[in-house]
Amino acid sequence: MQRKEILNEIENNPSILQEIDKKYLSDEEFMLSVLEMKPILAYRFIDDSLLSNKNFIEKALLIENNTNINNTNILDIVPKNIRNDLLNDKIFIFNLTKNSNRSILKYISEELKNDKKFFMNLMMELSPKSFIWASDTLRSDLELINYFFKDLVYPKRGICLFEFAKWYEYNFHFDFLDMKNLDLIRYFKYVTNRDYVFELICKNPELYLLLSPNFRKDEELIDVFVSGMIKKRDTFEMSSIYYFEYYDTLAEDIEKMKNLALDYGVNLEFN
């Protein structure tokens, strides 16, 4: 049987791969076609030579990503030493990300996750959102943080910390209830630089509510939040903006904030 006939037959008779000439199982183009139709079948019969072929693996990963193949990843069957090399290969990872497979950034090596030049290049050339896959150390880097936010808020002229905080405070279209659903806000939990967070909270205390629980344990930030909300008490109702999703120590922290408010001579109620 010829290549085209085999591919036409596979849909109705997957077992045909056990009978065909073995040369097809090491044929890059043929096996990529099989992968698009029957990924599990392709992984079962693929020749070892293709599992060390960088070009084939890159194309296979793109097919998996673009066809929404679930629970399958060719990297799971690639030899460990080859897999490790690929996940530390800047060009390989950049090309995959460039061609719409950003999910590969979940799996890259720790070395690449800590490579500032690599991530700055991804952010500048492809998407600022690449930032969320960087290491904790890089997510504390103010240069990367500012670049991450600049195109999302001020595409033409960039952004500084003060401008970002001011944008939230004075934007006429600001709606706190809707704000929780914005991608921009969802990414706040990835910002790990305390000085940056402190700057934001000082300018707009409500942003405290949307940060990582790690920051909500910071005594100084709690004080900035409570004192800031006391100043805004005539325009904001605490019950309408106090939002913690799946936050186990909510009652404990509310009590702490109530006691802190009493130190300022104010009685705050939380619903």
PDB file of C-alpha atoms in Angstrom:
ATOM      1  CA  MET A   1       0.000   0.000   0.000  1.00  0.00           C
ATOM      2  CA  GLN A   2       1.077   3.541  -0.705  1.00  0.00           C
ATOM      3  CA  ARG A   3       1.349   6.319   1.878  1.00  0.00           C
ATOM      4  CA  LYS A   4      -1.972   7.975   0.969  1.00  0.00           C
ATOM      5  CA  GLU A   5      -3.838   4.662   1.036  1.00  0.00           C
ATOM      6  CA  ILE A   6      -2.443   3.796   4.446  1.00  0.00           C
ATOM      7  CA  LEU A   7      -3.447   7.168   5.910  1.00  0.00           C
ATOM      8  CA  ASN A   8      -6.950   6.779   4.504  1.00  0.00           C
ATOM      9  CA  GLU A   9      -7.191   3.308   6.010  1.00  0.00           C
ATOM     10  CA  ILE A  10      -5.949   4.244   9.494  1.00  0.00           C
ATOM     11  CA  GLU A  11      -9.161   6.041  10.444  1.00  0.00           C
ATOM     12  CA  ASN A  12     -11.217   2.849  10.162  1.00  0.00           C
ATOM     13  CA  ASN A  13      -8.498   0.273  10.715  1.00  0.00           C
ATOM     14  CA  PRO A  14      -5.838   1.537  13.184  1.00  0.00           C
ATOM     15  CA  SER A  15      -4.233  -1.901  13.428  1.00  0.00           C
ATOM     16  CA  ILE A  16      -2.883  -1.431   9.910  1.00  0.00           C
ATOM     17  CA  LEU A  17       0.224   0.180  11.450  1.00  0.00           C
ATOM     18  CA  GLN A  18       1.245  -3.269  12.648  1.00  0.00           C
ATOM     19  CA  GLU A  19       1.310  -4.515   9.072  1.00  0.00           C
ATOM     20  CA  ILE A  20       2.864  -1.704   7.028  1.00  0.00           C
ATOM     21  CA  ASP A  21       6.478  -1.397   5.940  1.00  0.00           C
ATOM     22  CA  LYS A  22       8.529  -0.212   8.946  1.00  0.00           C
ATOM     23  CA  LYS A  23      10.068   2.561   6.860  1.00  0.00           C
ATOM     24  CA  TYR A  24       6.877   4.567   7.300  1.00  0.00           C
ATOM     25  CA  LEU A  25       7.255   4.550  11.081  1.00  0.00           C
ATOM     26  CA  SER A  26      10.487   6.533  10.749  1.00  0.00           C
ATOM     27  CA  ASP A  27       9.112   8.822   8.055  1.00  0.00           C
ATOM     28  CA  GLU A  28       8.686  12.305   9.560  1.00  0.00           C
ATOM     29  CA  GLU A  29       5.887  13.519   7.301  1.00  0.00           C
ATOM     30  CA  PHE A  30       3.934  10.269   7.549  1.00  0.00           C
ATOM     31  CA  MET A  31       4.085  10.045  11.337  1.00  0.00           C
ATOM     32  CA  LEU A  32       3.077  13.685  11.740  1.00  0.00           C
ATOM     33  CA  SER A  33      -0.014  12.904   9.680  1.00  0.00           C
ATOM     34  CA  VAL A  34      -0.761   9.918  11.912  1.00  0.00           C
ATOM     35  CA  LEU A  35      -0.264  12.119  14.978  1.00  0.00           C
ATOM     36  CA  GLU A  36      -2.929  14.551  13.758  1.00  0.00           C
ATOM     37  CA  MET A  37      -5.433  11.714  13.360  1.00  0.00           C
ATOM     38  CA  LYS A  38      -4.544   9.233  16.098  1.00  0.00           C
ATOM     39  CA  PRO A  39      -2.032  10.627  18.617  1.00  0.00           C
ATOM     40  CA  ILE A  40      -2.038   7.604  20.947  1.00  0.00           C
ATOM     41  CA  LEU A  41      -1.532   5.336  17.972  1.00  0.00           C
ATOM     42  CA  ALA A  42       1.339   7.471  16.708  1.00  0.00           C
ATOM     43  CA  TYR A  43       3.103   7.323  20.087  1.00  0.00           C
ATOM     44  CA  ARG A  44       2.723   3.554  20.172  1.00  0.00           C
ATOM     45  CA  PHE A  45       4.324   2.860  16.820  1.00  0.00           C
ATOM     46  CA  ILE A  46       6.699   5.772  16.264  1.00  0.00           C
ATOM     47  CA  ASP A  47      10.280   4.800  15.460  1.00  0.00           C
ATOM     48  CA  ASP A  48      12.984   5.704  17.995  1.00  0.00           C
ATOM     49  CA  SER A  49      14.876   7.663  15.349  1.00  0.00           C
ATOM     50  CA  LEU A  50      12.128  10.314  15.324  1.00  0.00           C
ATOM     51  CA  LEU A  51      12.282  10.671  19.091  1.00  0.00           C
ATOM     52  CA  SER A  52      15.772  12.109  18.759  1.00  0.00           C
ATOM     53  CA  ASN A  53      14.845  14.352  15.818  1.00  0.00           C
ATOM     54  CA  LYS A  54      14.490  17.937  17.107  1.00  0.00           C
ATOM     55  CA  ASN A  55      12.668  19.129  13.994  1.00  0.00           C
ATOM     56  CA  PHE A  56      10.094  16.326  14.283  1.00  0.00           C
ATOM     57  CA  ILE A  57       9.546  16.881  18.003  1.00  0.00           C
ATOM     58  CA  GLU A  58       8.995  20.606  17.457  1.00  0.00           C
ATOM     59  CA  LYS A  59       6.399  19.954  14.754  1.00  0.00           C
ATOM     60  CA  ALA A  60       4.721  17.288  16.895  1.00  0.00           C
ATOM     61  CA  LEU A  61       4.414  19.670  19.850  1.00  0.00           C
ATOM     62  CA  LEU A  62       2.848  22.306  17.610  1.00  0.00           C
ATOM     63  CA  ILE A  63       0.342  19.767  16.280  1.00  0.00           C
ATOM     64  CA  GLU A  64      -0.567  18.768  19.837  1.00  0.00           C
ATOM     65  CA  ASN A  65      -1.062  22.400  20.769  1.00  0.00           C
ATOM     66  CA  ASN A  66      -2.959  23.492  17.652  1.00  0.00           C
ATOM     67  CA  THR A  67      -5.304  20.499  17.539  1.00  0.00           C
ATOM     68  CA  ASN A  68      -6.090  20.609  21.280  1.00  0.00           C
ATOM     69  CA  ILE A  69      -4.927  17.043  21.840  1.00  0.00           C
ATOM     70  CA  ASN A  70      -5.552  16.397  25.529  1.00  0.00           C
ATOM     71  CA  ASN A  71      -3.388  14.418  27.948  1.00  0.00           C
ATOM     72  CA  THR A  72      -0.769  13.728  25.300  1.00  0.00           C
ATOM     73  CA  ASN A  73       2.713  15.088  24.967  1.00  0.00           C
ATOM     74  CA  ILE A  74       5.463  13.674  22.828  1.00  0.00           C
ATOM     75  CA  LEU A  75       7.972  14.830  25.431  1.00  0.00           C
ATOM     76  CA  ASP A  76       6.626  12.089  27.696  1.00  0.00           C
ATOM     77  CA  ILE A  77       8.048   9.411  25.411  1.00  0.00           C
ATOM     78  CA  VAL A  78      11.228  11.184  24.326  1.00  0.00           C
ATOM     79  CA  PRO A  79      14.380   9.829  26.062  1.00  0.00           C
ATOM     80  CA  LYS A  80      15.072  11.783  29.241  1.00  0.00           C
ATOM     81  CA  ASN A  81      18.474  13.138  28.162  1.00  0.00           C
ATOM     82  CA  ILE A  82      17.036  14.461  24.885  1.00  0.00           C
ATOM     83  CA  ARG A  83      14.017  15.912  26.666  1.00  0.00           C
ATOM     84  CA  ASN A  84      16.235  17.744  29.156  1.00  0.00           C
ATOM     85  CA  ASP A  85      18.391  19.167  26.376  1.00  0.00           C
ATOM     86  CA  LEU A  86      15.359  20.419  24.463  1.00  0.00           C
ATOM     87  CA  LEU A  87      13.843  22.087  27.507  1.00  0.00           C
ATOM     88  CA  ASN A  88      17.083  23.975  27.991  1.00  0.00           C
ATOM     89  CA  ASP A  89      17.436  24.897  24.296  1.00  0.00           C
ATOM     90  CA  LYS A  90      16.669  28.624  23.879  1.00  0.00           C
ATOM     91  CA  ILE A  91      16.140  28.480  20.117  1.00  0.00           C
ATOM     92  CA  PHE A  92      13.913  25.411  20.327  1.00  0.00           C
ATOM     93  CA  ILE A  93      11.740  26.952  23.080  1.00  0.00           C
ATOM     94  CA  PHE A  94      11.618  30.364  21.396  1.00  0.00           C
ATOM     95  CA  ASN A  95      10.465  28.854  18.090  1.00  0.00           C
ATOM     96  CA  LEU A  96       7.732  26.844  19.778  1.00  0.00           C
ATOM     97  CA  THR A  97       6.501  29.879  21.692  1.00  0.00           C
ATOM     98  CA  LYS A  98       6.658  31.999  18.543  1.00  0.00           C
ATOM     99  CA  ASN A  99       4.460  29.489  16.742  1.00  0.00           C
ATOM    100  CA  SER A 100       1.717  29.642  19.372  1.00  0.00           C
ATOM    101  CA  ASN A 101       2.783  26.894  21.753  1.00  0.00           C
ATOM    102  CA  ARG A 102       3.271  28.997  24.882  1.00  0.00           C
ATOM    103  CA  SER A 103       2.364  26.052  27.086  1.00  0.00           C
ATOM    104  CA  ILE A 104       5.892  24.727  26.558  1.00  0.00           C
ATOM    105  CA  LEU A 105       7.070  27.418  28.982  1.00  0.00           C
ATOM    106  CA  LYS A 106       5.524  25.355  31.788  1.00  0.00           C
ATOM    107  CA  TYR A 107       8.138  22.673  31.227  1.00  0.00           C
ATOM    108  CA  ILE A 108      11.359  24.546  30.513  1.00  0.00           C
ATOM    109  CA  SER A 109      14.454  23.967  32.623  1.00  0.00           C
ATOM    110  CA  GLU A 110      15.104  25.855  35.849  1.00  0.00           C
ATOM    111  CA  GLU A 111      18.112  27.384  34.139  1.00  0.00           C
ATOM    112  CA  LEU A 112      15.926  28.950  31.449  1.00  0.00           C
ATOM    113  CA  LYS A 113      13.311  30.038  33.984  1.00  0.00           C
ATOM    114  CA  ASN A 114      16.071  32.087  35.620  1.00  0.00           C
ATOM    115  CA  ASP A 115      17.530  33.474  32.381  1.00  0.00           C
ATOM    116  CA  LYS A 116      16.604  37.161  32.329  1.00  0.00           C
ATOM    117  CA  LYS A 117      17.864  37.822  28.785  1.00  0.00           C
ATOM    118  CA  PHE A 118      15.848  34.892  27.489  1.00  0.00           C
ATOM    119  CA  PHE A 119      12.635  36.112  29.129  1.00  0.00           C
ATOM    120  CA  MET A 120      13.171  39.719  28.142  1.00  0.00           C
ATOM    121  CA  ASN A 121      13.569  38.530  24.568  1.00  0.00           C
ATOM    122  CA  LEU A 122      10.352  36.496  24.799  1.00  0.00           C
ATOM    123  CA  MET A 123       8.493  39.464  26.260  1.00  0.00           C
ATOM    124  CA  MET A 124       9.791  41.952  23.705  1.00  0.00           C
ATOM    125  CA  GLU A 125       9.589  39.769  20.610  1.00  0.00           C
ATOM    126  CA  LEU A 126       6.546  37.621  21.337  1.00  0.00           C
ATOM    127  CA  SER A 127       4.364  38.550  24.297  1.00  0.00           C
ATOM    128  CA  PRO A 128       4.737  40.328  27.666  1.00  0.00           C
ATOM    129  CA  LYS A 129       2.641  37.504  29.123  1.00  0.00           C
ATOM    130  CA  SER A 130       5.662  35.199  28.848  1.00  0.00           C
ATOM    131  CA  PHE A 131       6.598  36.834  32.153  1.00  0.00           C
ATOM    132  CA  ILE A 132       4.221  34.619  34.140  1.00  0.00           C
ATOM    133  CA  TRP A 133       6.324  31.513  33.404  1.00  0.00           C
ATOM    134  CA  ALA A 134       9.573  32.991  34.721  1.00  0.00           C
ATOM    135  CA  SER A 135      11.097  31.942  38.045  1.00  0.00           C
ATOM    136  CA  ASP A 136      10.131  33.600  41.327  1.00  0.00           C
ATOM    137  CA  THR A 137      13.433  35.464  41.178  1.00  0.00           C
ATOM    138  CA  LEU A 138      12.704  36.964  37.761  1.00  0.00           C
ATOM    139  CA  ARG A 139       9.130  37.771  38.763  1.00  0.00           C
ATOM    140  CA  SER A 140      10.717  39.999  41.397  1.00  0.00           C
ATOM    141  CA  ASP A 141      12.755  41.880  38.802  1.00  0.00           C
ATOM    142  CA  LEU A 142      11.373  45.410  38.437  1.00  0.00           C
ATOM    143  CA  GLU A 143      12.582  45.770  34.854  1.00  0.00           C
ATOM    144  CA  LEU A 144      10.621  42.683  33.785  1.00  0.00           C
ATOM    145  CA  ILE A 145       7.608  43.624  35.916  1.00  0.00           C
ATOM    146  CA  ASN A 146       7.386  47.075  34.368  1.00  0.00           C
ATOM    147  CA  TYR A 147       7.792  45.691  30.857  1.00  0.00           C
ATOM    148  CA  PHE A 148       5.068  43.128  31.547  1.00  0.00           C
ATOM    149  CA  PHE A 149       2.549  45.822  32.458  1.00  0.00           C
ATOM    150  CA  LYS A 150       3.537  48.565  30.024  1.00  0.00           C
ATOM    151  CA  ASP A 151       1.830  47.306  26.856  1.00  0.00           C
ATOM    152  CA  LEU A 152      -1.293  46.316  28.749  1.00  0.00           C
ATOM    153  CA  VAL A 153      -1.872  49.818  30.089  1.00  0.00           C
ATOM    154  CA  TYR A 154       0.246  52.351  28.221  1.00  0.00           C
ATOM    155  CA  PRO A 155       1.186  50.753  24.872  1.00  0.00           C
ATOM    156  CA  LYS A 156       2.972  53.801  23.454  1.00  0.00           C
ATOM    157  CA  ARG A 157       5.031  55.269  26.250  1.00  0.00           C
ATOM    158  CA  GLY A 158       5.579  52.546  28.836  1.00  0.00           C
ATOM    159  CA  ILE A 159       4.731  52.841  32.497  1.00  0.00           C
ATOM    160  CA  CYS A 160       6.317  53.645  35.831  1.00  0.00           C
ATOM    161  CA  LEU A 161       5.098  52.473  39.234  1.00  0.00           C
ATOM    162  CA  PHE A 162       3.382  55.753  40.102  1.00  0.00           C
ATOM    163  CA  GLU A 163       1.584  55.928  36.749  1.00  0.00           C
ATOM    164  CA  PHE A 164       0.295  52.397  37.113  1.00  0.00           C
ATOM    165  CA  ALA A 165      -1.159  53.063  40.551  1.00  0.00           C
ATOM    166  CA  LYS A 166      -2.590  56.405  39.415  1.00  0.00           C
ATOM    167  CA  TRP A 167      -4.258  54.757  36.408  1.00  0.00           C
ATOM    168  CA  TYR A 168      -6.371  52.634  38.753  1.00  0.00           C
ATOM    169  CA  GLU A 169      -7.164  55.498  41.066  1.00  0.00           C
ATOM    170  CA  TYR A 170      -8.312  58.000  38.449  1.00  0.00           C
ATOM    171  CA  ASN A 171      -9.509  55.928  35.510  1.00  0.00           C
ATOM    172  CA  PHE A 172     -13.123  57.048  34.913  1.00  0.00           C
ATOM    173  CA  HIS A 173     -14.081  53.599  33.661  1.00  0.00           C
ATOM    174  CA  PHE A 174     -12.852  51.932  36.827  1.00  0.00           C
ATOM    175  CA  ASP A 175     -15.281  49.314  38.139  1.00  0.00           C
ATOM    176  CA  PHE A 176     -13.929  47.246  40.979  1.00  0.00           C
ATOM    177  CA  LEU A 177     -16.439  44.412  40.573  1.00  0.00           C
ATOM    178  CA  ASP A 178     -15.497  43.920  36.938  1.00  0.00           C
ATOM    179  CA  MET A 179     -11.849  44.528  37.655  1.00  0.00           C
ATOM    180  CA  LYS A 180     -11.475  41.148  39.341  1.00  0.00           C
ATOM    181  CA  ASN A 181     -12.025  39.464  36.005  1.00  0.00           C
ATOM    182  CA  LEU A 182      -9.421  41.374  34.030  1.00  0.00           C
ATOM    183  CA  ASP A 183      -6.376  39.449  32.848  1.00  0.00           C
ATOM    184  CA  LEU A 184      -4.226  42.275  34.106  1.00  0.00           C
ATOM    185  CA  ILE A 185      -5.416  41.757  37.649  1.00  0.00           C
ATOM    186  CA  ARG A 186      -5.271  37.971  37.481  1.00  0.00           C
ATOM    187  CA  TYR A 187      -1.543  38.228  36.933  1.00  0.00           C
ATOM    188  CA  PHE A 188      -0.981  40.230  40.110  1.00  0.00           C
ATOM    189  CA  LYS A 189      -0.482  37.047  42.096  1.00  0.00           C
ATOM    190  CA  TYR A 190       2.680  36.424  40.089  1.00  0.00           C
ATOM    191  CA  VAL A 191       4.303  39.688  41.132  1.00  0.00           C
ATOM    192  CA  THR A 192       6.642  38.798  43.971  1.00  0.00           C
ATOM    193  CA  ASN A 193       8.528  42.057  44.481  1.00  0.00           C
ATOM    194  CA  ARG A 194       7.411  43.493  47.804  1.00  0.00           C
ATOM    195  CA  ASP A 195       8.645  47.043  47.091  1.00  0.00           C
ATOM    196  CA  TYR A 196       6.584  47.074  43.905  1.00  0.00           C
ATOM    197  CA  VAL A 197       3.498  45.799  45.719  1.00  0.00           C
ATOM    198  CA  PHE A 198       3.990  48.324  48.539  1.00  0.00           C
ATOM    199  CA  GLU A 199       4.111  51.160  46.000  1.00  0.00           C
ATOM    200  CA  LEU A 200       0.809  50.034  44.478  1.00  0.00           C
ATOM    201  CA  ILE A 201      -0.965  49.592  47.809  1.00  0.00           C
ATOM    202  CA  CYS A 202       0.126  53.040  49.003  1.00  0.00           C
ATOM    203  CA  LYS A 203      -1.424  54.633  45.902  1.00  0.00           C
ATOM    204  CA  ASN A 204      -4.514  52.436  45.770  1.00  0.00           C
ATOM    205  CA  PRO A 205      -5.146  50.239  48.836  1.00  0.00           C
ATOM    206  CA  GLU A 206      -7.910  48.146  47.227  1.00  0.00           C
ATOM    207  CA  LEU A 207      -5.299  46.365  45.125  1.00  0.00           C
ATOM    208  CA  TYR A 208      -4.191  44.622  48.317  1.00  0.00           C
ATOM    209  CA  LEU A 209      -7.270  42.423  48.103  1.00  0.00           C
ATOM    210  CA  LEU A 210      -6.209  40.908  44.811  1.00  0.00           C
ATOM    211  CA  LEU A 211      -2.684  39.920  45.767  1.00  0.00           C
ATOM    212  CA  SER A 212      -1.205  36.627  46.839  1.00  0.00           C
ATOM    213  CA  PRO A 213      -2.131  35.481  50.365  1.00  0.00           C
ATOM    214  CA  ASN A 214       1.589  35.750  51.137  1.00  0.00           C
ATOM    215  CA  PHE A 215       1.301  39.522  50.975  1.00  0.00           C
ATOM    216  CA  ARG A 216      -1.858  39.554  53.049  1.00  0.00           C
ATOM    217  CA  LYS A 217       0.213  38.298  55.998  1.00  0.00           C
ATOM    218  CA  ASP A 218       2.588  41.253  55.774  1.00  0.00           C
ATOM    219  CA  GLU A 219       1.903  43.448  58.837  1.00  0.00           C
ATOM    220  CA  GLU A 220       3.057  46.662  57.158  1.00  0.00           C
ATOM    221  CA  LEU A 221       0.955  46.057  54.052  1.00  0.00           C
ATOM    222  CA  ILE A 222      -2.077  45.267  56.214  1.00  0.00           C
ATOM    223  CA  ASP A 223      -1.565  48.569  57.987  1.00  0.00           C
ATOM    224  CA  VAL A 224      -1.286  50.436  54.681  1.00  0.00           C
ATOM    225  CA  PHE A 225      -4.455  48.725  53.446  1.00  0.00           C
ATOM    226  CA  VAL A 226      -6.532  49.443  56.561  1.00  0.00           C
ATOM    227  CA  SER A 227      -5.366  53.048  56.942  1.00  0.00           C
ATOM    228  CA  GLY A 228      -5.906  53.625  53.216  1.00  0.00           C
ATOM    229  CA  MET A 229      -9.440  52.255  53.322  1.00  0.00           C
ATOM    230  CA  ILE A 230     -10.246  54.375  56.372  1.00  0.00           C
ATOM    231  CA  LYS A 231      -9.343  57.457  54.339  1.00  0.00           C
ATOM    232  CA  LYS A 232     -11.625  56.284  51.507  1.00  0.00           C
ATOM    233  CA  ARG A 233     -14.426  55.178  53.781  1.00  0.00           C
ATOM    234  CA  ASP A 234     -16.874  57.787  52.467  1.00  0.00           C
ATOM    235  CA  THR A 235     -16.661  56.425  48.909  1.00  0.00           C
ATOM    236  CA  PHE A 236     -16.052  52.678  49.365  1.00  0.00           C
ATOM    237  CA  GLU A 237     -18.012  50.097  51.329  1.00  0.00           C
ATOM    238  CA  MET A 238     -15.718  47.490  52.811  1.00  0.00           C
ATOM    239  CA  SER A 239     -18.215  44.674  52.300  1.00  0.00           C
ATOM    240  CA  SER A 240     -18.441  45.354  48.584  1.00  0.00           C
ATOM    241  CA  ILE A 241     -14.712  45.214  47.914  1.00  0.00           C
ATOM    242  CA  TYR A 242     -13.405  42.732  50.465  1.00  0.00           C
ATOM    243  CA  TYR A 243     -12.906  39.679  48.280  1.00  0.00           C
ATOM    244  CA  PHE A 244     -10.973  36.530  49.145  1.00  0.00           C
ATOM    245  CA  GLU A 245     -11.502  33.430  47.056  1.00  0.00           C
ATOM    246  CA  TYR A 246     -10.639  30.135  48.756  1.00  0.00           C
ATOM    247  CA  TYR A 247      -8.845  32.000  51.526  1.00  0.00           C
ATOM    248  CA  ASP A 248      -8.803  29.792  54.658  1.00  0.00           C
ATOM    249  CA  THR A 249      -7.849  32.390  57.269  1.00  0.00           C
ATOM    250  CA  LEU A 250     -10.365  35.046  56.214  1.00  0.00           C
ATOM    251  CA  ALA A 251     -12.067  35.331  59.615  1.00  0.00           C
ATOM    252  CA  GLU A 252      -8.738  35.533  61.429  1.00  0.00           C
ATOM    253  CA  ASP A 253      -7.441  38.292  59.146  1.00  0.00           C
ATOM    254  CA  ILE A 254     -10.664  40.281  59.305  1.00  0.00           C
ATOM    255  CA  GLU A 255     -10.402  40.262  63.106  1.00  0.00           C
ATOM    256  CA  LYS A 256      -6.819  41.495  62.850  1.00  0.00           C
ATOM    257  CA  MET A 257      -7.897  44.330  60.556  1.00  0.00           C
ATOM    258  CA  LYS A 258     -10.774  45.301  62.844  1.00  0.00           C
ATOM    259  CA  ASN A 259      -8.383  45.571  65.783  1.00  0.00           C
ATOM    260  CA  LEU A 260      -5.940  47.591  63.735  1.00  0.00           C
ATOM    261  CA  ALA A 261      -8.735  49.976  62.686  1.00  0.00           C
ATOM    262  CA  LEU A 262      -9.626  50.462  66.355  1.00  0.00           C
ATOM    263  CA  ASP A 263      -6.083  51.719  66.907  1.00  0.00           C
ATOM    264  CA  TYR A 264      -6.988  54.456  64.441  1.00  0.00           C
ATOM    265  CA  GLY A 265     -10.199  55.145  66.360  1.00  0.00           C
ATOM    266  CA  VAL A 266     -12.435  53.664  63.665  1.00  0.00           C
ATOM    267  CA  ASN A 267     -14.885  50.762  63.853  1.00  0.00           C
ATOM    268  CA  LEU A 268     -14.834  48.820  60.588  1.00  0.00           C
ATOM    269  CA  GLU A 269     -17.471  46.209  59.738  1.00  0.00           C
ATOM    270  CA  PHE A 270     -16.916  43.360  57.333  1.00  0.00           C
ATOM    271  CA  ASN A 271     -19.759  41.308  55.862  1.00  0.00           C
TER     272      ASN A 271
END
